[in-house]
Amino acid sequence: MRSIIISKQFITQNAFTLAEVLITLGIIGVIAALTLPAVINKTQSKELETQYKKVYTELNQIAQLFKKDYGISVSEYTQTMGSNGGKKVVPLLLKYYKGSKLIDNTTYSSTDKDGNKKSVRYNIYTMDGTKLTMGPCDDVGFYSENGGRIYSFVGDTIYEGDDGPVVCVDINGMKRPNKYGYDLHIFYFTTDGFVLPMGQPHKDNPSSTGVGDSNSTNFFLTGKEYCKSTSNVKNQAACAYYAMQNINPQGEGNYWQDFLGKNK
């Protein structure tokens, strides 16, 4: 019996008081509040990077399959299709995706009953959060596939010897943030049968393209002016290149954590 009494005294003397427990919980809460956002940001950035690389790999697989099936590259085939060849080649490209389907037929020329320019059904934004009526790939509507990603295309004419067409991909589909430079990225097909991120130079880059507006030039060049947070989507045209290289276009550090983290 005596040993039991001693044990109770020991427990009583070494137990935490309610005040001490509350103080400890408060400290833990403060630490969590300070560190949790960084952990979440790192996790989300890593997830986006993984999805980006998967999309890039799949696009190149499709480009190679197309070249095997048709004997020439997507760019070369599109050149043979004449005016607005980019529009005409899209159905052929979509056959390589399982479960591809049109989810929104809105294009740059779509208007409502009052003649106002229509906006796509899911909201898309520039890097600084400005809502867009339509993105740069605005010619053939928006398509999804079994992986949940969303694809849209620039359907312009591809002239002999030039790269193209251009494709925009929402790498995580409807899931936010739906911002160019984050989960929306721009790629292009090349004459030698590959796909490159917009901003990466290639020997057959055209001198102009319809990305961003109808007369944009130098979209195939890198530089901080083509990957920064503004309300103009042309300033995010080359972000796909920096995302692939994992380089911060505006300073030191990497793309997925340092650059995107500073622009949230």
PDB file of C-alpha atoms in Angstrom:
ATOM      1  CA  MET A   1       0.000   0.000   0.000  1.00  0.00           C
ATOM      2  CA  ARG A   2       2.803   2.366   0.793  1.00  0.00           C
ATOM      3  CA  SER A   3       4.348   1.881  -2.643  1.00  0.00           C
ATOM      4  CA  ILE A   4       1.070   2.883  -4.283  1.00  0.00           C
ATOM      5  CA  ILE A   5       0.890   6.092  -2.270  1.00  0.00           C
ATOM      6  CA  ILE A   6       4.447   6.965  -3.259  1.00  0.00           C
ATOM      7  CA  SER A   7       3.608   6.425  -6.932  1.00  0.00           C
ATOM      8  CA  LYS A   8       0.629   8.760  -6.723  1.00  0.00           C
ATOM      9  CA  GLN A   9       2.768  11.408  -5.065  1.00  0.00           C
ATOM     10  CA  PHE A  10       5.370  11.022  -7.816  1.00  0.00           C
ATOM     11  CA  ILE A  11       2.768  11.405 -10.529  1.00  0.00           C
ATOM     12  CA  THR A  12       1.243  14.445  -8.835  1.00  0.00           C
ATOM     13  CA  GLN A  13       4.585  16.169  -8.445  1.00  0.00           C
ATOM     14  CA  ASN A  14       5.617  15.593 -12.095  1.00  0.00           C
ATOM     15  CA  ALA A  15       2.313  16.199 -13.925  1.00  0.00           C
ATOM     16  CA  PHE A  16       1.798  19.267 -16.148  1.00  0.00           C
ATOM     17  CA  THR A  17      -0.584  21.919 -15.004  1.00  0.00           C
ATOM     18  CA  LEU A  18      -3.377  23.075 -17.309  1.00  0.00           C
ATOM     19  CA  ALA A  19      -1.580  26.395 -17.801  1.00  0.00           C
ATOM     20  CA  GLU A  20       1.614  24.627 -18.885  1.00  0.00           C
ATOM     21  CA  VAL A  21      -0.300  22.444 -21.350  1.00  0.00           C
ATOM     22  CA  LEU A  22      -2.030  25.473 -22.855  1.00  0.00           C
ATOM     23  CA  ILE A  23       1.271  27.353 -23.170  1.00  0.00           C
ATOM     24  CA  THR A  24       2.882  24.357 -24.881  1.00  0.00           C
ATOM     25  CA  LEU A  25      -0.017  24.005 -27.303  1.00  0.00           C
ATOM     26  CA  GLY A  26       0.178  27.719 -28.045  1.00  0.00           C
ATOM     27  CA  ILE A  27       3.881  27.471 -28.895  1.00  0.00           C
ATOM     28  CA  ILE A  28       3.231  24.484 -31.151  1.00  0.00           C
ATOM     29  CA  GLY A  29       0.457  26.430 -32.871  1.00  0.00           C
ATOM     30  CA  VAL A  30       2.731  29.414 -33.536  1.00  0.00           C
ATOM     31  CA  ILE A  31       5.456  27.175 -34.966  1.00  0.00           C
ATOM     32  CA  ALA A  32       2.911  25.392 -37.169  1.00  0.00           C
ATOM     33  CA  ALA A  33       1.515  28.713 -38.394  1.00  0.00           C
ATOM     34  CA  LEU A  34       5.004  29.838 -39.377  1.00  0.00           C
ATOM     35  CA  THR A  35       6.160  26.632 -41.048  1.00  0.00           C
ATOM     36  CA  LEU A  36       2.994  25.107 -42.505  1.00  0.00           C
ATOM     37  CA  PRO A  37       2.586  27.571 -45.412  1.00  0.00           C
ATOM     38  CA  ALA A  38       6.162  26.880 -46.517  1.00  0.00           C
ATOM     39  CA  VAL A  39       5.585  23.134 -46.348  1.00  0.00           C
ATOM     40  CA  ILE A  40       2.326  23.421 -48.305  1.00  0.00           C
ATOM     41  CA  ASN A  41       3.961  25.678 -50.917  1.00  0.00           C
ATOM     42  CA  LYS A  42       6.842  23.239 -51.357  1.00  0.00           C
ATOM     43  CA  THR A  43       4.449  20.310 -51.728  1.00  0.00           C
ATOM     44  CA  GLN A  44       2.235  22.114 -54.245  1.00  0.00           C
ATOM     45  CA  SER A  45       5.248  23.297 -56.254  1.00  0.00           C
ATOM     46  CA  LYS A  46       6.677  19.788 -56.394  1.00  0.00           C
ATOM     47  CA  GLU A  47       3.321  18.423 -57.515  1.00  0.00           C
ATOM     48  CA  LEU A  48       3.107  20.989 -60.331  1.00  0.00           C
ATOM     49  CA  GLU A  49       6.675  20.254 -61.417  1.00  0.00           C
ATOM     50  CA  THR A  50       5.921  16.526 -61.615  1.00  0.00           C
ATOM     51  CA  GLN A  51       2.748  17.146 -63.637  1.00  0.00           C
ATOM     52  CA  TYR A  52       4.608  19.524 -65.954  1.00  0.00           C
ATOM     53  CA  LYS A  53       7.321  16.988 -66.742  1.00  0.00           C
ATOM     54  CA  LYS A  54       4.728  14.291 -67.375  1.00  0.00           C
ATOM     55  CA  VAL A  55       2.900  16.517 -69.875  1.00  0.00           C
ATOM     56  CA  TYR A  56       6.164  17.383 -71.614  1.00  0.00           C
ATOM     57  CA  THR A  57       7.087  13.706 -71.935  1.00  0.00           C
ATOM     58  CA  GLU A  58       3.649  12.791 -73.287  1.00  0.00           C
ATOM     59  CA  LEU A  59       3.716  15.579 -75.879  1.00  0.00           C
ATOM     60  CA  ASN A  60       7.048  14.338 -77.188  1.00  0.00           C
ATOM     61  CA  GLN A  61       5.766  10.763 -77.295  1.00  0.00           C
ATOM     62  CA  ILE A  62       2.812  11.924 -79.380  1.00  0.00           C
ATOM     63  CA  ALA A  63       5.100  13.904 -81.695  1.00  0.00           C
ATOM     64  CA  GLN A  64       7.226  10.808 -82.268  1.00  0.00           C
ATOM     65  CA  LEU A  65       4.214   8.529 -82.790  1.00  0.00           C
ATOM     66  CA  PHE A  66       2.777  10.987 -85.291  1.00  0.00           C
ATOM     67  CA  LYS A  67       6.056  11.067 -87.217  1.00  0.00           C
ATOM     68  CA  LYS A  68       6.155   7.264 -87.253  1.00  0.00           C
ATOM     69  CA  ASP A  69       2.553   7.001 -88.472  1.00  0.00           C
ATOM     70  CA  TYR A  70       2.626   9.757 -91.098  1.00  0.00           C
ATOM     71  CA  GLY A  71       6.274   9.710 -92.128  1.00  0.00           C
ATOM     72  CA  ILE A  72       6.820  13.401 -91.408  1.00  0.00           C
ATOM     73  CA  SER A  73       6.723  15.630 -88.327  1.00  0.00           C
ATOM     74  CA  VAL A  74       3.614  17.386 -87.035  1.00  0.00           C
ATOM     75  CA  SER A  75       5.083  20.690 -88.246  1.00  0.00           C
ATOM     76  CA  GLU A  76       5.789  19.374 -91.736  1.00  0.00           C
ATOM     77  CA  TYR A  77       2.354  17.780 -91.994  1.00  0.00           C
ATOM     78  CA  THR A  78       0.671  21.001 -90.848  1.00  0.00           C
ATOM     79  CA  GLN A  79       2.554  22.933 -93.522  1.00  0.00           C
ATOM     80  CA  THR A  80       0.989  20.732 -96.214  1.00  0.00           C
ATOM     81  CA  MET A  81      -2.524  21.545 -94.970  1.00  0.00           C
ATOM     82  CA  GLY A  82      -2.362  25.160 -96.120  1.00  0.00           C
ATOM     83  CA  SER A  83      -4.318  28.008 -94.581  1.00  0.00           C
ATOM     84  CA  ASN A  84      -5.068  27.529 -90.872  1.00  0.00           C
ATOM     85  CA  GLY A  85      -3.324  24.176 -90.960  1.00  0.00           C
ATOM     86  CA  GLY A  86      -3.022  24.209 -87.180  1.00  0.00           C
ATOM     87  CA  LYS A  87      -6.784  23.811 -86.872  1.00  0.00           C
ATOM     88  CA  LYS A  88      -6.848  20.940 -89.329  1.00  0.00           C
ATOM     89  CA  VAL A  89      -4.140  18.897 -87.612  1.00  0.00           C
ATOM     90  CA  VAL A  90      -5.693  19.056 -84.123  1.00  0.00           C
ATOM     91  CA  PRO A  91      -8.169  16.157 -84.690  1.00  0.00           C
ATOM     92  CA  LEU A  92      -5.246  13.958 -85.750  1.00  0.00           C
ATOM     93  CA  LEU A  93      -3.281  14.833 -82.612  1.00  0.00           C
ATOM     94  CA  LEU A  94      -6.256  14.220 -80.317  1.00  0.00           C
ATOM     95  CA  LYS A  95      -6.511  10.622 -81.559  1.00  0.00           C
ATOM     96  CA  TYR A  96      -3.372   9.866 -79.540  1.00  0.00           C
ATOM     97  CA  TYR A  97      -5.108  10.774 -76.294  1.00  0.00           C
ATOM     98  CA  LYS A  98      -7.352   8.294 -74.521  1.00  0.00           C
ATOM     99  CA  GLY A  99     -10.812   9.671 -73.872  1.00  0.00           C
ATOM    100  CA  SER A 100     -10.197  13.019 -75.562  1.00  0.00           C
ATOM    101  CA  LYS A 101     -13.332  15.135 -75.747  1.00  0.00           C
ATOM    102  CA  LEU A 102     -14.370  18.705 -76.405  1.00  0.00           C
ATOM    103  CA  ILE A 103     -15.335  20.433 -73.161  1.00  0.00           C
ATOM    104  CA  ASP A 104     -15.708  23.988 -74.438  1.00  0.00           C
ATOM    105  CA  ASN A 105     -16.045  25.134 -78.052  1.00  0.00           C
ATOM    106  CA  THR A 106     -15.354  28.785 -77.224  1.00  0.00           C
ATOM    107  CA  THR A 107     -12.773  30.384 -79.540  1.00  0.00           C
ATOM    108  CA  TYR A 108     -11.403  33.910 -79.989  1.00  0.00           C
ATOM    109  CA  SER A 109     -14.314  34.731 -82.306  1.00  0.00           C
ATOM    110  CA  SER A 110     -17.108  33.401 -80.061  1.00  0.00           C
ATOM    111  CA  THR A 111     -19.728  35.932 -78.971  1.00  0.00           C
ATOM    112  CA  ASP A 112     -22.894  35.789 -76.896  1.00  0.00           C
ATOM    113  CA  LYS A 113     -26.367  36.732 -78.144  1.00  0.00           C
ATOM    114  CA  ASP A 114     -25.574  40.416 -77.598  1.00  0.00           C
ATOM    115  CA  GLY A 115     -22.381  40.277 -79.594  1.00  0.00           C
ATOM    116  CA  ASN A 116     -20.041  40.409 -76.588  1.00  0.00           C
ATOM    117  CA  LYS A 117     -16.896  38.302 -76.632  1.00  0.00           C
ATOM    118  CA  LYS A 118     -17.500  35.052 -74.764  1.00  0.00           C
ATOM    119  CA  SER A 119     -15.251  33.764 -72.011  1.00  0.00           C
ATOM    120  CA  VAL A 120     -14.255  30.124 -71.586  1.00  0.00           C
ATOM    121  CA  ARG A 121     -16.307  28.177 -69.045  1.00  0.00           C
ATOM    122  CA  TYR A 122     -13.474  27.670 -66.598  1.00  0.00           C
ATOM    123  CA  ASN A 123     -11.660  30.754 -65.368  1.00  0.00           C
ATOM    124  CA  ILE A 124      -8.087  31.279 -66.566  1.00  0.00           C
ATOM    125  CA  TYR A 125      -5.701  33.978 -65.375  1.00  0.00           C
ATOM    126  CA  THR A 126      -2.393  35.657 -66.014  1.00  0.00           C
ATOM    127  CA  MET A 127       0.328  35.235 -63.422  1.00  0.00           C
ATOM    128  CA  ASP A 128      -0.743  38.296 -61.437  1.00  0.00           C
ATOM    129  CA  GLY A 129      -4.326  37.011 -61.156  1.00  0.00           C
ATOM    130  CA  THR A 130      -5.945  39.019 -63.965  1.00  0.00           C
ATOM    131  CA  LYS A 131      -8.854  37.053 -65.438  1.00  0.00           C
ATOM    132  CA  LEU A 132      -8.641  36.362 -69.168  1.00  0.00           C
ATOM    133  CA  THR A 133     -11.580  36.204 -71.534  1.00  0.00           C
ATOM    134  CA  MET A 134      -9.517  33.871 -73.690  1.00  0.00           C
ATOM    135  CA  GLY A 135      -5.978  32.508 -73.535  1.00  0.00           C
ATOM    136  CA  PRO A 136      -3.374  32.670 -76.303  1.00  0.00           C
ATOM    137  CA  CYS A 137      -4.317  29.235 -77.708  1.00  0.00           C
ATOM    138  CA  ASP A 138      -7.739  30.288 -78.868  1.00  0.00           C
ATOM    139  CA  ASP A 139      -8.567  28.710 -82.212  1.00  0.00           C
ATOM    140  CA  VAL A 140     -10.197  25.294 -81.707  1.00  0.00           C
ATOM    141  CA  GLY A 141     -11.770  25.208 -78.256  1.00  0.00           C
ATOM    142  CA  PHE A 142     -10.674  23.218 -75.210  1.00  0.00           C
ATOM    143  CA  TYR A 143     -10.225  19.463 -74.923  1.00  0.00           C
ATOM    144  CA  SER A 144      -9.760  17.138 -71.970  1.00  0.00           C
ATOM    145  CA  GLU A 145      -8.546  13.530 -71.799  1.00  0.00           C
ATOM    146  CA  ASN A 146      -8.485  10.678 -69.301  1.00  0.00           C
ATOM    147  CA  GLY A 147      -5.586  12.232 -67.412  1.00  0.00           C
ATOM    148  CA  GLY A 148      -7.714  15.286 -66.633  1.00  0.00           C
ATOM    149  CA  ARG A 149      -5.481  17.774 -68.422  1.00  0.00           C
ATOM    150  CA  ILE A 150      -6.895  20.452 -70.727  1.00  0.00           C
ATOM    151  CA  TYR A 151      -5.468  21.238 -74.173  1.00  0.00           C
ATOM    152  CA  SER A 152      -6.025  24.187 -76.489  1.00  0.00           C
ATOM    153  CA  PHE A 153      -4.235  25.122 -79.712  1.00  0.00           C
ATOM    154  CA  VAL A 154      -3.139  27.967 -81.933  1.00  0.00           C
ATOM    155  CA  GLY A 155      -4.579  26.956 -85.308  1.00  0.00           C
ATOM    156  CA  ASP A 156      -2.682  29.378 -87.510  1.00  0.00           C
ATOM    157  CA  THR A 157      -1.057  28.621 -90.852  1.00  0.00           C
ATOM    158  CA  ILE A 158       2.382  27.006 -90.511  1.00  0.00           C
ATOM    159  CA  TYR A 159       4.633  28.143 -93.326  1.00  0.00           C
ATOM    160  CA  GLU A 160       7.197  25.920 -95.007  1.00  0.00           C
ATOM    161  CA  GLY A 161      10.269  25.381 -92.841  1.00  0.00           C
ATOM    162  CA  ASP A 162       8.714  26.811 -89.675  1.00  0.00           C
ATOM    163  CA  ASP A 163       7.988  25.164 -86.327  1.00  0.00           C
ATOM    164  CA  GLY A 164       4.424  24.798 -85.047  1.00  0.00           C
ATOM    165  CA  PRO A 165       1.621  24.441 -84.185  1.00  0.00           C
ATOM    166  CA  VAL A 166       1.495  25.825 -80.637  1.00  0.00           C
ATOM    167  CA  VAL A 167      -0.362  24.089 -77.814  1.00  0.00           C
ATOM    168  CA  CYS A 168      -1.338  25.343 -74.356  1.00  0.00           C
ATOM    169  CA  VAL A 169      -1.769  22.781 -71.584  1.00  0.00           C
ATOM    170  CA  ASP A 170      -3.430  23.118 -68.200  1.00  0.00           C
ATOM    171  CA  ILE A 171      -1.309  20.459 -66.519  1.00  0.00           C
ATOM    172  CA  ASN A 172      -3.764  19.855 -63.640  1.00  0.00           C
ATOM    173  CA  GLY A 173      -7.032  20.451 -65.486  1.00  0.00           C
ATOM    174  CA  MET A 174      -9.828  22.345 -63.794  1.00  0.00           C
ATOM    175  CA  LYS A 175      -7.945  22.467 -60.504  1.00  0.00           C
ATOM    176  CA  ARG A 176      -6.771  25.953 -59.535  1.00  0.00           C
ATOM    177  CA  PRO A 177      -4.880  28.194 -59.854  1.00  0.00           C
ATOM    178  CA  ASN A 178      -5.352  28.044 -63.677  1.00  0.00           C
ATOM    179  CA  LYS A 179      -2.623  30.651 -64.134  1.00  0.00           C
ATOM    180  CA  TYR A 180      -0.133  30.910 -66.970  1.00  0.00           C
ATOM    181  CA  GLY A 181       3.300  30.126 -65.633  1.00  0.00           C
ATOM    182  CA  TYR A 182       1.850  28.009 -62.817  1.00  0.00           C
ATOM    183  CA  ASP A 183      -0.312  25.194 -64.149  1.00  0.00           C
ATOM    184  CA  LEU A 184      -0.851  26.649 -67.643  1.00  0.00           C
ATOM    185  CA  HIS A 185       2.110  26.347 -70.000  1.00  0.00           C
ATOM    186  CA  ILE A 186       2.788  26.831 -73.698  1.00  0.00           C
ATOM    187  CA  PHE A 187       4.651  24.357 -75.948  1.00  0.00           C
ATOM    188  CA  TYR A 188       5.301  24.022 -79.675  1.00  0.00           C
ATOM    189  CA  PHE A 189       5.944  21.251 -82.183  1.00  0.00           C
ATOM    190  CA  THR A 190       9.204  21.341 -84.135  1.00  0.00           C
ATOM    191  CA  THR A 191      10.068  20.451 -87.721  1.00  0.00           C
ATOM    192  CA  ASP A 192      12.331  17.591 -86.585  1.00  0.00           C
ATOM    193  CA  GLY A 193       9.545  15.794 -84.737  1.00  0.00           C
ATOM    194  CA  PHE A 194       9.754  16.985 -81.152  1.00  0.00           C
ATOM    195  CA  VAL A 195       7.957  19.333 -78.751  1.00  0.00           C
ATOM    196  CA  LEU A 196       9.768  22.123 -76.928  1.00  0.00           C
ATOM    197  CA  PRO A 197       8.679  24.518 -74.182  1.00  0.00           C
ATOM    198  CA  MET A 198       7.897  27.998 -75.452  1.00  0.00           C
ATOM    199  CA  GLY A 199      10.958  30.167 -74.955  1.00  0.00           C
ATOM    200  CA  GLN A 200      13.465  27.484 -75.903  1.00  0.00           C
ATOM    201  CA  PRO A 201      15.160  28.430 -79.178  1.00  0.00           C
ATOM    202  CA  HIS A 202      15.102  26.047 -82.152  1.00  0.00           C
ATOM    203  CA  LYS A 203      16.664  26.344 -85.595  1.00  0.00           C
ATOM    204  CA  ASP A 204      13.257  26.666 -87.289  1.00  0.00           C
ATOM    205  CA  ASN A 205      11.513  29.111 -84.957  1.00  0.00           C
ATOM    206  CA  PRO A 206       9.316  31.471 -87.005  1.00  0.00           C
ATOM    207  CA  SER A 207       9.917  35.189 -86.704  1.00  0.00           C
ATOM    208  CA  SER A 208       6.351  35.748 -85.491  1.00  0.00           C
ATOM    209  CA  THR A 209       3.479  33.787 -84.004  1.00  0.00           C
ATOM    210  CA  GLY A 210      -0.088  34.303 -82.822  1.00  0.00           C
ATOM    211  CA  VAL A 211       0.687  33.607 -79.184  1.00  0.00           C
ATOM    212  CA  GLY A 212      -0.695  36.376 -76.974  1.00  0.00           C
ATOM    213  CA  ASP A 213      -2.007  38.564 -79.782  1.00  0.00           C
ATOM    214  CA  SER A 214      -2.273  38.406 -83.542  1.00  0.00           C
ATOM    215  CA  ASN A 215       1.022  40.166 -84.241  1.00  0.00           C
ATOM    216  CA  SER A 216       3.301  39.045 -81.423  1.00  0.00           C
ATOM    217  CA  THR A 217       6.967  38.636 -82.276  1.00  0.00           C
ATOM    218  CA  ASN A 218       9.974  37.109 -80.541  1.00  0.00           C
ATOM    219  CA  PHE A 219       7.912  34.659 -78.517  1.00  0.00           C
ATOM    220  CA  PHE A 220      10.524  32.004 -79.080  1.00  0.00           C
ATOM    221  CA  LEU A 221      13.183  34.043 -77.287  1.00  0.00           C
ATOM    222  CA  THR A 222      14.026  33.799 -73.620  1.00  0.00           C
ATOM    223  CA  GLY A 223      14.404  36.761 -71.312  1.00  0.00           C
ATOM    224  CA  LYS A 224      12.879  38.059 -68.116  1.00  0.00           C
ATOM    225  CA  GLU A 225      10.345  40.133 -70.081  1.00  0.00           C
ATOM    226  CA  TYR A 226       8.761  36.885 -71.276  1.00  0.00           C
ATOM    227  CA  CYS A 227       8.376  35.296 -67.865  1.00  0.00           C
ATOM    228  CA  LYS A 228       7.234  37.672 -65.172  1.00  0.00           C
ATOM    229  CA  SER A 229       4.091  38.468 -63.220  1.00  0.00           C
ATOM    230  CA  THR A 230       1.944  40.984 -65.101  1.00  0.00           C
ATOM    231  CA  SER A 231      -1.614  41.278 -66.421  1.00  0.00           C
ATOM    232  CA  ASN A 232      -0.453  40.585 -70.001  1.00  0.00           C
ATOM    233  CA  VAL A 233      -0.237  36.917 -70.928  1.00  0.00           C
ATOM    234  CA  LYS A 234       2.570  37.608 -73.417  1.00  0.00           C
ATOM    235  CA  ASN A 235       4.812  38.191 -70.391  1.00  0.00           C
ATOM    236  CA  GLN A 236       4.304  34.542 -69.435  1.00  0.00           C
ATOM    237  CA  ALA A 237       4.901  33.075 -72.912  1.00  0.00           C
ATOM    238  CA  ALA A 238       8.413  31.781 -72.159  1.00  0.00           C
ATOM    239  CA  CYS A 239       7.740  30.566 -68.611  1.00  0.00           C
ATOM    240  CA  ALA A 240       7.559  26.995 -69.901  1.00  0.00           C
ATOM    241  CA  TYR A 241      11.259  27.190 -70.794  1.00  0.00           C
ATOM    242  CA  TYR A 242      12.279  28.357 -67.328  1.00  0.00           C
ATOM    243  CA  ALA A 243       9.992  25.761 -65.771  1.00  0.00           C
ATOM    244  CA  MET A 244      11.786  23.037 -67.717  1.00  0.00           C
ATOM    245  CA  GLN A 245      15.211  24.352 -66.712  1.00  0.00           C
ATOM    246  CA  ASN A 246      13.977  25.036 -63.151  1.00  0.00           C
ATOM    247  CA  ILE A 247      15.576  28.478 -63.247  1.00  0.00           C
ATOM    248  CA  ASN A 248      14.217  31.642 -61.671  1.00  0.00           C
ATOM    249  CA  PRO A 249      13.944  34.082 -64.626  1.00  0.00           C
ATOM    250  CA  GLN A 250      13.864  37.089 -62.320  1.00  0.00           C
ATOM    251  CA  GLY A 251      16.819  36.333 -60.059  1.00  0.00           C
ATOM    252  CA  GLU A 252      18.521  33.674 -57.979  1.00  0.00           C
ATOM    253  CA  GLY A 253      16.995  30.355 -57.059  1.00  0.00           C
ATOM    254  CA  ASN A 254      14.802  27.858 -58.892  1.00  0.00           C
ATOM    255  CA  TYR A 255      11.535  28.170 -60.773  1.00  0.00           C
ATOM    256  CA  TRP A 256       9.032  25.948 -59.022  1.00  0.00           C
ATOM    257  CA  GLN A 257       9.634  27.100 -55.470  1.00  0.00           C
ATOM    258  CA  ASP A 258      11.542  30.387 -55.460  1.00  0.00           C
ATOM    259  CA  PHE A 259       9.991  32.087 -58.498  1.00  0.00           C
ATOM    260  CA  LEU A 260       6.428  30.829 -58.106  1.00  0.00           C
ATOM    261  CA  GLY A 261       6.608  31.214 -54.335  1.00  0.00           C
ATOM    262  CA  LYS A 262       7.446  34.904 -54.623  1.00  0.00           C
ATOM    263  CA  ASN A 263       4.583  35.539 -57.026  1.00  0.00           C
ATOM    264  CA  LYS A 264       1.776  34.032 -54.920  1.00  0.00           C
TER     265      LYS A 264
END
